mmCIF file of C-alpha atoms in Angstrom:
data_model
loop_
_atom_site.group_PDB
_atom_site.id
_atom_site.type_symbol
_atom_site.label_atom_id
_atom_site.label_comp_id
_atom_site.label_asym_id
_atom_site.label_seq_id
_atom_site.Cartn_x
_atom_site.Cartn_y
_atom_site.Cartn_z
ATOM 1 C CA MET A 15 42.013 -13.074 39.207
ATOM 2 C CA ASN A 16 42.377 -16.888 39.214
ATOM 3 C CA ILE A 17 42.606 -18.139 42.808
ATOM 4 C CA LEU A 18 43.378 -21.628 44.118
ATOM 5 C CA TYR A 19 41.781 -22.100 47.551
ATOM 6 C CA GLY A 20 42.887 -24.929 49.871
ATOM 7 C CA VAL A 21 40.591 -26.222 52.632
ATOM 8 C CA PRO A 22 41.528 -29.104 54.984
ATOM 9 C CA GLY A 23 39.054 -31.927 55.423
ATOM 10 C CA GLU A 24 39.570 -32.297 59.185
ATOM 11 C CA GLY A 25 36.427 -30.917 60.863
ATOM 12 C CA LEU A 26 33.635 -28.954 59.240
ATOM 13 C CA GLY A 27 34.651 -25.605 60.751
ATOM 14 C CA HIS A 28 37.162 -25.012 57.969
ATOM 15 C CA ALA A 29 34.527 -25.780 55.346
ATOM 16 C CA THR A 30 31.853 -23.481 56.779
ATOM 17 C CA ARG A 31 34.335 -20.619 57.202
ATOM 18 C CA SER A 32 35.922 -21.085 53.781
ATOM 19 C CA LYS A 33 32.485 -21.245 52.146
ATOM 20 C CA VAL A 34 31.887 -17.665 53.287
ATOM 21 C CA VAL A 35 35.197 -16.403 51.876
ATOM 22 C CA ILE A 36 34.859 -18.327 48.607
ATOM 23 C CA GLY A 37 31.376 -16.883 48.131
ATOM 24 C CA HIS A 38 32.762 -13.383 48.638
ATOM 25 C CA LEU A 39 35.584 -13.965 46.138
ATOM 26 C CA LEU A 40 33.127 -15.175 43.501
ATOM 27 C CA SER A 41 30.880 -12.160 44.141
ATOM 28 C CA GLN A 42 33.872 -9.929 43.410
ATOM 29 C CA GLY A 43 34.392 -11.548 40.004
ATOM 30 C CA HIS A 44 37.328 -13.811 40.862
ATOM 31 C CA ASN A 45 37.628 -17.295 39.357
ATOM 32 C CA VAL A 46 38.095 -19.722 42.258
ATOM 33 C CA CYS A 47 39.235 -23.347 42.154
ATOM 34 C CA VAL A 48 38.998 -25.242 45.457
ATOM 35 C CA VAL A 49 40.933 -28.283 46.715
ATOM 36 C CA SER A 50 39.754 -30.185 49.768
ATOM 37 C CA SER A 51 39.206 -33.633 51.256
ATOM 38 C CA ALA A 52 36.837 -35.762 53.332
ATOM 39 C CA ARG A 53 33.666 -34.117 54.706
ATOM 40 C CA ALA A 54 34.829 -30.601 53.800
ATOM 41 C CA PHE A 55 35.071 -31.676 50.158
ATOM 42 C CA GLN A 56 31.470 -32.944 50.264
ATOM 43 C CA VAL A 57 30.163 -29.706 51.785
ATOM 44 C CA LEU A 58 32.055 -27.415 49.433
ATOM 45 C CA SER A 59 31.376 -29.402 46.257
ATOM 46 C CA ALA A 60 27.644 -29.268 47.036
ATOM 47 C CA ASN A 61 27.826 -25.476 47.373
ATOM 48 C CA PHE A 62 30.235 -24.790 44.496
ATOM 49 C CA PRO A 63 29.613 -27.508 41.880
ATOM 50 C CA GLY A 64 32.351 -27.883 39.314
ATOM 51 C CA ARG A 65 34.841 -25.809 41.295
ATOM 52 C CA VAL A 66 35.994 -28.290 43.961
ATOM 53 C CA HIS A 67 38.669 -30.969 43.487
ATOM 54 C CA GLU A 68 39.130 -33.842 45.924
ATOM 55 C CA ILE A 69 42.568 -34.485 47.391
ATOM 56 C CA ARG A 70 43.804 -36.717 50.218
ATOM 57 C CA GLY A 71 44.228 -34.906 53.522
ATOM 58 C CA PHE A 72 45.798 -35.412 56.947
ATOM 59 C CA HIS A 73 43.602 -36.573 59.841
ATOM 60 C CA LEU A 74 43.918 -36.737 63.615
ATOM 61 C CA ALA A 75 43.456 -40.012 65.474
ATOM 62 C CA TYR A 76 41.754 -40.014 68.866
ATOM 63 C CA LYS A 77 42.045 -42.292 71.888
ATOM 64 C CA ASN A 78 39.806 -41.711 74.915
ATOM 65 C CA LEU A 79 38.894 -38.140 73.877
ATOM 66 C CA THR A 80 42.588 -37.216 73.511
ATOM 67 C CA VAL A 81 44.539 -36.651 70.304
ATOM 68 C CA SER A 82 46.836 -39.652 70.029
ATOM 69 C CA LYS A 83 50.203 -38.587 68.641
ATOM 70 C CA SER A 84 51.301 -42.191 68.023
ATOM 71 C CA ARG A 85 48.054 -43.167 66.285
ATOM 72 C CA THR A 86 48.106 -39.992 64.189
ATOM 73 C CA ALA A 87 51.704 -40.705 63.105
ATOM 74 C CA ALA A 88 50.837 -44.319 62.257
ATOM 75 C CA LEU A 89 47.760 -43.246 60.291
ATOM 76 C CA THR A 90 49.791 -40.668 58.371
ATOM 77 C CA LEU A 91 52.566 -43.130 57.504
ATOM 78 C CA ARG A 92 50.100 -45.844 56.489
ATOM 79 C CA THR A 93 48.143 -43.592 54.123
ATOM 80 C CA ALA A 94 51.016 -41.398 52.860
ATOM 81 C CA PRO A 95 52.023 -43.345 49.698
ATOM 82 C CA GLU A 96 48.471 -43.526 48.315
ATOM 83 C CA ASN A 97 47.752 -39.908 49.329
ATOM 84 C CA LEU A 98 50.886 -38.670 47.567
ATOM 85 C CA ARG A 99 49.997 -40.576 44.394
ATOM 86 C CA ILE A 100 46.489 -39.127 44.289
ATOM 87 C CA ASN A 101 47.639 -35.609 45.153
ATOM 88 C CA PHE A 102 50.375 -35.673 42.510
ATOM 89 C CA ALA A 103 47.743 -36.632 39.937
ATOM 90 C CA LYS A 104 45.699 -33.656 41.144
ATOM 91 C CA TYR A 105 48.710 -31.371 40.610
ATOM 92 C CA ARG A 106 48.844 -32.476 36.990
ATOM 93 C CA GLU A 107 45.080 -32.123 36.556
ATOM 94 C CA LEU A 108 45.104 -28.567 37.898
ATOM 95 C CA LEU A 109 47.991 -27.599 35.647
ATOM 96 C CA CYS A 110 45.966 -28.657 32.615
ATOM 97 C CA ASP A 111 42.688 -27.024 33.615
ATOM 98 C CA PHE A 112 43.517 -24.000 35.740
ATOM 99 C CA THR A 113 46.280 -21.405 35.896
ATOM 100 C CA PRO A 114 46.090 -19.622 39.270
ATOM 101 C CA ASP A 115 47.540 -16.179 39.929
ATOM 102 C CA LEU A 116 47.319 -16.544 43.697
ATOM 103 C CA VAL A 117 46.787 -19.216 46.349
ATOM 104 C CA ILE A 118 44.750 -18.896 49.563
ATOM 105 C CA SER A 119 45.108 -21.571 52.231
ATOM 106 C CA ASP A 120 42.993 -22.231 55.299
ATOM 107 C CA PHE A 121 45.759 -24.192 57.053
ATOM 108 C CA GLU A 122 45.878 -26.663 54.157
ATOM 109 C CA SER A 123 49.133 -28.131 52.794
ATOM 110 C CA PHE A 124 48.368 -29.172 49.208
ATOM 111 C CA SER A 125 47.649 -25.596 48.147
ATOM 112 C CA TYR A 126 50.758 -24.385 49.974
ATOM 113 C CA PHE A 127 53.071 -26.806 48.126
ATOM 114 C CA PHE A 128 51.347 -25.955 44.850
ATOM 115 C CA ALA A 129 52.076 -22.257 45.507
ATOM 116 C CA ARG A 130 55.724 -22.980 46.310
ATOM 117 C CA TRP A 131 56.142 -25.200 43.267
ATOM 118 C CA ARG A 132 54.605 -22.621 40.929
ATOM 119 C CA ARG A 133 56.160 -19.655 42.792
ATOM 120 C CA LEU A 134 52.789 -18.070 43.416
ATOM 121 C CA PRO A 135 51.910 -15.557 46.157
ATOM 122 C CA LEU A 136 50.071 -17.197 49.051
ATOM 123 C CA ILE A 137 47.671 -15.709 51.610
ATOM 124 C CA SER A 138 46.896 -17.594 54.796
ATOM 125 C CA ILE A 139 43.420 -17.254 56.340
ATOM 126 C CA ASP A 140 42.919 -19.251 59.547
ATOM 127 C CA ASN A 141 42.834 -19.006 63.322
ATOM 128 C CA MET A 142 45.743 -21.337 64.077
ATOM 129 C CA GLN A 143 48.566 -18.947 63.163
ATOM 130 C CA ILE A 144 47.856 -16.872 66.271
ATOM 131 C CA ILE A 145 49.786 -19.503 68.251
ATOM 132 C CA SER A 146 53.084 -18.527 66.626
ATOM 133 C CA ARG A 147 52.492 -15.008 65.300
ATOM 134 C CA ALA A 148 51.081 -13.306 68.422
ATOM 135 C CA GLN A 149 52.220 -12.924 72.009
ATOM 136 C CA LEU A 150 50.067 -15.056 74.300
ATOM 137 C CA ASP A 151 48.679 -13.348 77.396
ATOM 138 C CA ILE A 152 47.490 -16.364 79.374
ATOM 139 C CA ALA A 153 49.250 -18.502 81.963
ATOM 140 C CA VAL A 154 50.208 -21.841 80.396
ATOM 141 C CA PRO A 155 50.283 -24.558 83.071
ATOM 142 C CA ARG A 156 53.155 -27.020 83.056
ATOM 143 C CA PRO A 157 51.128 -29.940 81.586
ATOM 144 C CA GLU A 158 50.219 -27.746 78.583
ATOM 145 C CA ARG A 159 53.725 -26.496 77.794
ATOM 146 C CA GLY A 160 54.648 -29.534 75.746
ATOM 147 C CA ASN A 161 51.407 -29.186 73.791
ATOM 148 C CA LEU A 162 52.182 -25.491 73.201
ATOM 149 C CA ASN A 163 55.674 -26.268 71.900
ATOM 150 C CA LEU A 164 54.331 -28.978 69.606
ATOM 151 C CA ALA A 165 51.537 -26.701 68.351
ATOM 152 C CA ARG A 166 54.015 -23.914 67.608
ATOM 153 C CA GLN A 167 56.246 -26.294 65.661
ATOM 154 C CA ILE A 168 53.300 -27.524 63.592
ATOM 155 C CA VAL A 169 51.947 -24.017 62.939
ATOM 156 C CA ARG A 170 55.346 -22.601 61.966
ATOM 157 C CA ALA A 171 55.956 -25.500 59.585
ATOM 158 C CA LYS A 172 52.512 -25.397 58.004
ATOM 159 C CA LEU A 173 52.524 -22.240 55.822
ATOM 160 C CA PRO A 174 55.936 -20.566 56.209
ATOM 161 C CA ARG A 175 56.842 -17.474 54.189
ATOM 162 C CA SER A 176 53.281 -16.678 53.113
ATOM 163 C CA ARG A 177 52.792 -13.246 51.601
ATOM 164 C CA HIS A 178 50.333 -12.333 54.379
ATOM 165 C CA TYR A 179 48.581 -13.971 57.318
ATOM 166 C CA LEU A 180 44.983 -13.003 58.079
ATOM 167 C CA ILE A 181 44.282 -14.486 61.514
ATOM 168 C CA THR A 182 40.662 -14.821 62.583
ATOM 169 C CA THR A 183 40.183 -14.398 66.337
ATOM 170 C CA PHE A 184 37.597 -13.379 68.950
ATOM 171 C CA PHE A 185 40.374 -12.144 71.276
ATOM 172 C CA GLN A 186 43.061 -9.554 70.660
ATOM 173 C CA LEU A 187 46.784 -10.204 71.214
ATOM 174 C CA PRO A 188 49.938 -8.255 70.311
ATOM 175 C CA VAL A 189 51.245 -9.325 66.884
ATOM 176 C CA ILE A 190 54.950 -10.263 66.992
ATOM 177 C CA ARG A 191 55.595 -11.142 63.327
ATOM 178 C CA GLU A 192 55.393 -9.074 60.161
ATOM 179 C CA ASN A 193 52.815 -9.510 57.402
ATOM 180 C CA THR A 194 50.221 -10.457 59.997
ATOM 181 C CA THR A 195 46.753 -8.988 60.597
ATOM 182 C CA LEU A 196 44.178 -10.010 63.195
ATOM 183 C CA VAL A 197 40.557 -9.911 62.008
ATOM 184 C CA PRO A 198 37.261 -10.934 63.646
ATOM 185 C CA PRO A 199 36.055 -14.533 63.183
ATOM 186 C CA ILE A 200 34.329 -15.547 59.970
ATOM 187 C CA ILE A 201 30.602 -15.799 60.687
ATOM 188 C CA ARG A 202 28.363 -17.723 58.296
ATOM 189 C CA PRO A 203 25.310 -15.897 56.877
ATOM 190 C CA GLU A 204 22.854 -18.113 58.771
ATOM 191 C CA ILE A 205 24.341 -16.952 62.093
ATOM 192 C CA LEU A 206 24.428 -13.323 60.924
ATOM 193 C CA ALA A 207 20.714 -13.588 60.150
ATOM 194 C CA ALA A 208 19.795 -15.339 63.410
ATOM 195 C CA LYS A 209 17.720 -13.460 66.005
ATOM 196 C CA PRO A 210 19.245 -14.157 69.442
ATOM 197 C CA SER A 211 16.877 -14.831 72.336
ATOM 198 C CA THR A 212 17.206 -16.433 75.769
ATOM 199 C CA GLY A 213 15.278 -19.676 76.015
ATOM 200 C CA PRO A 214 15.189 -22.207 78.857
ATOM 201 C CA HIS A 215 17.677 -24.678 77.375
ATOM 202 C CA VAL A 216 21.460 -25.097 77.361
ATOM 203 C CA LEU A 217 22.980 -26.212 74.062
ATOM 204 C CA VAL A 218 25.595 -28.951 74.416
ATOM 205 C CA TYR A 219 27.915 -29.862 71.553
ATOM 206 C CA GLN A 220 30.345 -32.758 71.833
ATOM 207 C CA SER A 221 32.391 -33.592 68.754
ATOM 208 C CA ALA A 222 34.210 -36.450 70.488
ATOM 209 C CA THR A 223 31.116 -38.553 71.071
ATOM 210 C CA ASN A 224 32.591 -41.458 73.037
ATOM 211 C CA GLN A 225 31.916 -39.746 76.360
ATOM 212 C CA LYS A 226 29.485 -42.461 77.438
ATOM 213 C CA ASP A 227 28.449 -40.831 80.715
ATOM 214 C CA LEU A 228 27.299 -37.522 79.220
ATOM 215 C CA VAL A 229 23.539 -38.168 79.427
ATOM 216 C CA PRO A 230 23.486 -39.554 83.006
ATOM 217 C CA MET A 231 25.829 -36.768 84.073
ATOM 218 C CA LEU A 232 23.493 -34.091 82.723
ATOM 219 C CA GLN A 233 20.529 -35.895 84.293
ATOM 220 C CA GLN A 234 22.087 -35.088 87.669
ATOM 221 C CA LEU A 235 20.862 -31.528 87.007
ATOM 222 C CA PRO A 236 17.116 -32.191 86.556
ATOM 223 C CA GLN A 237 16.170 -28.512 86.851
ATOM 224 C CA GLN A 238 18.147 -27.711 83.680
ATOM 225 C CA GLU A 239 17.104 -28.483 80.095
ATOM 226 C CA PHE A 240 19.894 -29.673 77.775
ATOM 227 C CA ARG A 241 19.780 -30.081 73.998
ATOM 228 C CA VAL A 242 22.716 -32.230 72.954
ATOM 229 C CA TYR A 243 24.315 -32.402 69.498
ATOM 230 C CA GLY A 244 27.153 -34.683 68.462
ATOM 231 C CA PHE A 245 25.651 -38.167 68.839
ATOM 232 C CA ASN A 246 23.411 -37.710 65.763
ATOM 233 C CA LYS A 247 20.453 -39.307 67.539
ATOM 234 C CA GLU A 248 16.890 -38.191 68.256
ATOM 235 C CA GLU A 249 16.224 -39.366 71.814
ATOM 236 C CA ASN A 250 14.446 -37.933 74.846
ATOM 237 C CA HIS A 251 15.981 -38.616 78.260
ATOM 238 C CA GLY A 252 13.884 -36.391 80.471
ATOM 239 C CA ASN A 253 15.745 -33.104 80.832
ATOM 240 C CA VAL A 254 18.297 -34.222 78.203
ATOM 241 C CA GLN A 255 17.287 -34.245 74.542
ATOM 242 C CA LEU A 256 19.651 -35.752 71.991
ATOM 243 C CA ARG A 257 19.332 -34.018 68.622
ATOM 244 C CA ALA A 258 20.220 -35.465 65.217
ATOM 245 C CA PHE A 259 22.320 -33.204 63.025
ATOM 246 C CA SER A 260 20.316 -30.467 61.345
ATOM 247 C CA GLU A 261 22.000 -27.225 60.399
ATOM 248 C CA GLN A 262 18.801 -25.218 60.716
ATOM 249 C CA GLY A 263 17.808 -26.920 63.958
ATOM 250 C CA PHE A 264 21.253 -26.405 65.437
ATOM 251 C CA ILE A 265 21.282 -22.702 64.537
ATOM 252 C CA GLU A 266 17.817 -22.210 66.037
ATOM 253 C CA ASP A 267 18.825 -23.995 69.248
ATOM 254 C CA LEU A 268 22.063 -21.986 69.421
ATOM 255 C CA ALA A 269 20.356 -18.646 68.827
ATOM 256 C CA SER A 270 17.740 -19.326 71.510
ATOM 257 C CA ALA A 271 20.007 -21.011 74.087
ATOM 258 C CA ARG A 272 20.636 -19.464 77.495
ATOM 259 C CA ALA A 273 24.185 -20.879 77.428
ATOM 260 C CA VAL A 274 26.504 -23.177 75.454
ATOM 261 C CA ILE A 275 28.617 -26.134 76.587
ATOM 262 C CA THR A 276 31.226 -27.230 74.079
ATOM 263 C CA ASN A 277 34.843 -28.246 73.634
ATOM 264 C CA GLY A 278 37.467 -25.678 72.663
ATOM 265 C CA GLY A 279 36.656 -25.633 68.943
ATOM 266 C CA PHE A 280 37.035 -22.206 67.376
ATOM 267 C CA SER A 281 33.946 -22.134 65.134
ATOM 268 C CA LEU A 282 31.229 -22.734 67.712
ATOM 269 C CA ILE A 283 32.914 -20.573 70.342
ATOM 270 C CA SER A 284 33.163 -17.732 67.811
ATOM 271 C CA GLU A 285 29.495 -18.067 66.884
ATOM 272 C CA ALA A 286 28.478 -18.191 70.551
ATOM 273 C CA VAL A 287 30.510 -15.055 71.270
ATOM 274 C CA TYR A 288 28.954 -13.296 68.268
ATOM 275 C CA LEU A 289 25.459 -14.191 69.543
ATOM 276 C CA HIS A 290 26.442 -13.217 73.114
ATOM 277 C CA LYS A 291 25.933 -16.697 74.575
ATOM 278 C CA PRO A 292 27.803 -17.649 77.796
ATOM 279 C CA ILE A 293 30.226 -20.504 77.122
ATOM 280 C CA CYS A 294 31.427 -23.453 79.164
ATOM 281 C CA ALA A 295 34.514 -24.734 77.316
ATOM 282 C CA ILE A 296 36.104 -28.133 77.945
ATOM 283 C CA PRO A 297 38.971 -28.466 75.429
ATOM 284 C CA ILE A 298 39.965 -31.838 74.012
ATOM 285 C CA PRO A 299 43.221 -32.795 75.789
ATOM 286 C CA ALA A 300 46.519 -32.399 73.891
ATOM 287 C CA GLN A 301 45.067 -29.793 71.507
ATOM 288 C CA PHE A 302 46.668 -26.518 72.580
ATOM 289 C CA GLU A 303 44.590 -24.407 70.204
ATOM 290 C CA GLN A 304 41.479 -25.596 72.029
ATOM 291 C CA PHE A 305 43.120 -24.899 75.390
ATOM 292 C CA LEU A 306 43.915 -21.346 74.225
ATOM 293 C CA ASN A 307 40.340 -20.700 73.076
ATOM 294 C CA ALA A 308 38.903 -22.009 76.346
ATOM 295 C CA ALA A 309 41.390 -20.029 78.452
ATOM 296 C CA GLN A 310 40.501 -16.842 76.565
ATOM 297 C CA VAL A 311 36.776 -17.461 77.137
ATOM 298 C CA GLU A 312 37.384 -17.425 80.878
ATOM 299 C CA LYS A 313 39.930 -14.576 80.770
ATOM 300 C CA LEU A 314 37.495 -12.331 78.896
ATOM 301 C CA GLY A 315 34.658 -13.185 81.274
ATOM 302 C CA TYR A 316 32.599 -14.885 78.540
ATOM 303 C CA GLY A 317 32.215 -18.101 80.540
ATOM 304 C CA ARG A 318 34.219 -20.850 82.217
ATOM 305 C CA HIS A 319 37.086 -23.148 81.254
ATOM 306 C CA PHE A 320 37.216 -26.631 82.805
ATOM 307 C CA GLU A 321 39.482 -29.610 82.203
ATOM 308 C CA SER A 322 36.573 -32.058 82.396
ATOM 309 C CA LEU A 323 32.819 -32.061 81.974
ATOM 310 C CA THR A 324 31.211 -32.941 85.303
ATOM 311 C CA ALA A 325 27.885 -32.155 86.955
ATOM 312 C CA ASP A 326 29.627 -29.946 89.527
ATOM 313 C CA ASN A 327 31.430 -27.973 86.803
ATOM 314 C CA VAL A 328 28.228 -27.471 84.813
ATOM 315 C CA LYS A 329 26.441 -26.398 87.996
ATOM 316 C CA ALA A 330 29.219 -23.901 88.785
ATOM 317 C CA PHE A 331 29.043 -22.498 85.246
ATOM 318 C CA LEU A 332 25.256 -22.081 85.315
ATOM 319 C CA TYR A 333 25.125 -20.678 88.852
ATOM 320 C CA ASP A 334 25.533 -17.027 87.853
ATOM 321 C CA GLN A 335 25.142 -15.975 84.221
ATOM 322 C CA THR A 336 24.946 -12.238 84.892
ATOM 323 C CA GLY A 337 28.674 -11.560 84.745
ATOM 324 C CA TYR A 338 29.096 -13.490 81.486
ATOM 325 C CA ALA A 339 26.239 -11.565 79.875
ATOM 326 C CA GLN A 340 27.761 -8.239 80.888
ATOM 327 C CA ALA A 341 31.164 -9.169 79.454
ATOM 328 C CA LEU A 342 29.662 -10.491 76.208
ATOM 329 C CA ALA A 343 27.610 -7.313 75.787
ATOM 330 C CA GLY A 344 30.885 -5.500 75.168
ATOM 331 C CA TYR A 345 31.753 -7.658 72.142
ATOM 332 C CA HIS A 346 30.847 -6.092 68.789
ATOM 333 C CA GLN A 347 31.539 -7.319 65.264
ATOM 334 C CA THR A 348 30.204 -5.982 61.969
ATOM 335 C CA GLY A 349 29.685 -9.260 60.135
ATOM 336 C CA ASN A 350 32.655 -10.234 57.969
ATOM 337 C CA GLU A 351 33.321 -6.747 56.605
ATOM 338 C CA ASP A 352 36.727 -6.281 58.249
ATOM 339 C CA LEU A 353 38.090 -9.512 56.774
ATOM 340 C CA PHE A 354 36.618 -8.846 53.335
ATOM 341 C CA GLN A 355 38.063 -5.320 53.184
ATOM 342 C CA ARG A 356 41.541 -6.485 54.180
ATOM 343 C CA LEU A 357 41.442 -9.447 51.809
ATOM 344 C CA ASP A 358 40.260 -7.286 48.899
ATOM 345 C CA ALA A 359 43.105 -4.848 49.593
ATOM 346 C CA LEU A 360 45.646 -7.690 49.558
ATOM 347 C CA LEU A 361 44.270 -9.061 46.284
ATOM 348 C CA LYS A 362 44.410 -5.598 44.737
ATOM 349 C CA GLU A 363 48.021 -5.297 45.855
ATOM 350 C CA VAL A 364 48.879 -8.665 44.294
ATOM 351 C CA GLY A 365 47.038 -7.698 41.119
ATOM 352 C CA HIS A 366 49.123 -4.526 40.785
ATOM 353 C CA ALA A 367 52.325 -6.530 41.325
ATOM 354 C CA LEU A 368 51.330 -9.067 38.668
ATOM 355 C CA ALA A 369 50.467 -6.308 36.194
ATOM 356 C CA ALA A 370 53.834 -4.654 36.785
ATOM 357 C CA SER A 371 55.836 -7.870 36.324
#
């Protein structure tokens, strides 16, 4: 089957997750053409040479660690004409070189509009759709309600009327919409192969790296060892070690960490849960999906959820790890088999429909 696969360029989590699924599709004999942008395009084109086409994507703008709605809107409007021109040229290029039978989108719009234009079946694979297709079981404080409403509007508008939604999640919620299946998170092979241990250090990952006081704040806890990723520097500050980006180094530090401090990003939290690492989650403000992930971490007993990263909050998180370890011990996932089986069944179903038409 010929499959067009859309991956957004915003953040590398989409790229690492999609790489796993694309690899599976190719192993099953499918012909896959990928569209992506920015850093995700670079990662995927290096792994699947000749299969990845570059498009122009949508990006979030930040101000003081918070998603800026006004800056994001201005950035989108400023870049829209050129992005549309380039993406329209990509439509024409794909039509000449590739005739897809099916489209898969990881919360990516180009592939969705291509599917609608060509009247192709579309399968959604992402974690975001849980916001609108499942019943939330957490208390949403008043300051977050506007973010929830905005997130729901965005999610509902992103990939409407898809043939099926495969939602990756480390927590279970009641599904409230049809054609929707919850599956465990996509775990990359390097994490599946990792041997978890409990070392002396705490892994810290900060994607929004303009938190200038992070190092002195962590130095207020001199009895704790912190290995910090996100600044892309190699520096030693006593009990705080800044680490330059290295996929292998990061995986080794994650697998051997006694705990993880991160924002509310889905990928790292999912990997930490899979490896049974206690999590301290501080979601980026105004991103409800991150708030939901962090709230679920605390609800499930996997760690703590704080609004800000302070020495007192880190101390409270690290005070007693026993309860987190016990809760995490109850989490079990057999690699990516559940997702692959459900996806293969959907593709078989589409194949039968195409053969009958």
